[in-house]
Amino acid sequence: MKKIAICSGSFDPITKGHVDIISRAADVFDAVVVAILTNSKKEPLFSVEERQAQIHEATQSLANVEVDAFEGLLMTYAREKQASAIIRGLRAVSDFEYEMQVAAMNKHIAPEIETFFMMTNNAYSYLSSSIVKEAAKYQTNVDDLVPPGVSKALREKFADQ
Ligand code: ADP
């Protein structure tokens, strides 16, 4: 049976840290679904449609990656998608505690689905969507940190500030 993994997150916006995790997951699994969580508590900078288009563009060279969005429980969505794994990226130790809690709850909800943690690429260990937004807001060049389409979109978003 085809092994499907889900890379979930807010991706507001997608960074090169995310792309690194997604492409490594795509090397290991038959198919990877990048799933944007739409009911996040956070007020997003980019709409779901904008984020979906940005992820699509950033992963277009990866034939077994698809982009989608979901609302509600990740495990319900994962079952719908017939996924066998959830992939999460780990950066600093600070990610660990929260991720462990979520993984434990997800295991409780859907014992048949495994959560896999992938260590960040060292080059991106301090990279987050929020730090990128903060930098871009003050006209800092973030070309090294995000896909080209995102860099352009950030410049446009903050052009009038
Ligand atoms: P969430 O709001 O669910 O944390 P994010 O979009 O911030 O959504 O992150 C989605 C996933 O990508 C998480 O597993 C997160 O740990 C991982 N991630 C984010 N940035 C990086 C990075 N620079 N390197 C590795 N993994 C990352």
PDB file of C-alpha atoms and ligand atoms in Angstrom, residues 7-18 20-21 24 37 40 42 87-91 95 98-99 117-121 123-130, ligand 1:
ATOM      1  CA  CYS A   7       3.359  17.733   6.821  1.00  0.00           C
ATOM      2  CA  SER A   8       0.986  19.968   8.750  1.00  0.00           C
ATOM      3  CA  GLY A   9       1.356  23.548   9.863  1.00  0.00           C
ATOM      4  CA  SER A  10       0.329  27.146   9.436  1.00  0.00           C
ATOM      5  CA  PHE A  11       2.908  27.921   6.720  1.00  0.00           C
ATOM      6  CA  ASP A  12       2.261  31.656   7.128  1.00  0.00           C
ATOM      7  CA  PRO A  13       4.356  31.863   5.003  1.00  0.00           C
ATOM      8  CA  ILE A  14       6.290  28.756   3.924  1.00  0.00           C
ATOM      9  CA  THR A  15      10.045  29.116   4.577  1.00  0.00           C
ATOM     10  CA  LYS A  16      13.091  27.255   3.283  1.00  0.00           C
ATOM     11  CA  GLY A  17      13.046  25.377   6.615  1.00  0.00           C
ATOM     12  CA  HIS A  18       9.630  23.961   5.722  1.00  0.00           C
ATOM     13  CA  ASP A  20      13.708  21.269   3.480  1.00  0.00           C
ATOM     14  CA  ILE A  21      11.498  19.092   5.719  1.00  0.00           C
ATOM     15  CA  ARG A  24      13.261  15.112   2.770  1.00  0.00           C
ATOM     16  CA  LEU A  37      -4.334  24.144   9.237  1.00  0.00           C
ATOM     17  CA  SER A  40      -5.244  28.216  13.894  1.00  0.00           C
ATOM     18  CA  LYS A  42      -3.056  32.869  15.098  1.00  0.00           C
ATOM     19  CA  ILE A  87       5.884  14.650   9.918  1.00  0.00           C
ATOM     20  CA  ARG A  88       6.920  17.501  12.181  1.00  0.00           C
ATOM     21  CA  GLY A  89      10.145  19.464  12.046  1.00  0.00           C
ATOM     22  CA  LEU A  90      12.154  20.083  15.213  1.00  0.00           C
ATOM     23  CA  ARG A  91      14.326  23.144  15.611  1.00  0.00           C
ATOM     24  CA  ASP A  95       9.874  22.956  20.065  1.00  0.00           C
ATOM     25  CA  TYR A  98       4.840  21.248  22.796  1.00  0.00           C
ATOM     26  CA  GLU A  99       5.445  18.723  20.009  1.00  0.00           C
ATOM     27  CA  PHE A 117      10.149  14.152  13.943  1.00  0.00           C
ATOM     28  CA  MET A 118      12.800  15.381  11.585  1.00  0.00           C
ATOM     29  CA  MET A 119      15.713  17.484  12.792  1.00  0.00           C
ATOM     30  CA  THR A 120      15.978  20.810  11.070  1.00  0.00           C
ATOM     31  CA  ASN A 121      18.731  21.474   8.597  1.00  0.00           C
ATOM     32  CA  ALA A 123      21.118  26.319   8.216  1.00  0.00           C
ATOM     33  CA  TYR A 124      17.470  26.853   9.182  1.00  0.00           C
ATOM     34  CA  SER A 125      17.486  26.068  12.887  1.00  0.00           C
ATOM     35  CA  TYR A 126      16.551  29.621  13.889  1.00  0.00           C
ATOM     36  CA  LEU A 127      14.122  30.147  11.051  1.00  0.00           C
ATOM     37  CA  SER A 128      10.401  30.538  11.681  1.00  0.00           C
ATOM     38  CA  SER A 129       7.532  32.112   9.759  1.00  0.00           C
ATOM     39  CA  SER A 130       7.086  34.706  12.491  1.00  0.00           C
TER      40      SER A 130
HETATM   41  P1  ADP B   1       2.623  25.355  13.423  1.00  0.00           P
HETATM   42  O1  ADP B   1       1.789  26.566  13.663  1.00  0.00           O
HETATM   43  O2  ADP B   1       1.874  24.075  13.329  1.00  0.00           O
HETATM   44  O3  ADP B   1       3.860  25.242  14.299  1.00  0.00           O
HETATM   45  P2  ADP B   1       4.462  26.107  11.321  1.00  0.00           P
HETATM   46  O4  ADP B   1       4.095  26.518   9.947  1.00  0.00           O
HETATM   47  O5  ADP B   1       5.122  27.109  12.188  1.00  0.00           O
HETATM   48  O6  ADP B   1       3.113  25.573  11.935  1.00  0.00           O
HETATM   49  O7  ADP B   1       5.363  24.812  11.269  1.00  0.00           O
HETATM   50  C1  ADP B   1       4.975  23.653  10.603  1.00  0.00           C
HETATM   51  C2  ADP B   1       6.004  22.559  10.831  1.00  0.00           C
HETATM   52  O8  ADP B   1       7.259  22.929  10.274  1.00  0.00           O
HETATM   53  C3  ADP B   1       6.288  22.269  12.305  1.00  0.00           C
HETATM   54  O9  ADP B   1       6.529  20.898  12.439  1.00  0.00           O
HETATM   55  C4  ADP B   1       7.537  23.063  12.576  1.00  0.00           C
HETATM   56  O10 ADP B   1       8.259  22.533  13.655  1.00  0.00           O
HETATM   57  C5  ADP B   1       8.260  22.879  11.262  1.00  0.00           C
HETATM   58  N1  ADP B   1       9.226  23.940  10.998  1.00  0.00           N
HETATM   59  C6  ADP B   1       9.012  25.265  10.935  1.00  0.00           C
HETATM   60  N2  ADP B   1      10.148  25.938  10.670  1.00  0.00           N
HETATM   61  C7  ADP B   1      11.121  24.990  10.558  1.00  0.00           C
HETATM   62  C8  ADP B   1      12.535  25.032  10.312  1.00  0.00           C
HETATM   63  N3  ADP B   1      13.179  26.191  10.147  1.00  0.00           N
HETATM   64  N4  ADP B   1      13.209  23.865  10.270  1.00  0.00           N
HETATM   65  C9  ADP B   1      12.547  22.703  10.483  1.00  0.00           C
HETATM   66  N5  ADP B   1      11.243  22.601  10.716  1.00  0.00           N
HETATM   67  C10 ADP B   1      10.532  23.713  10.763  1.00  0.00           C
END
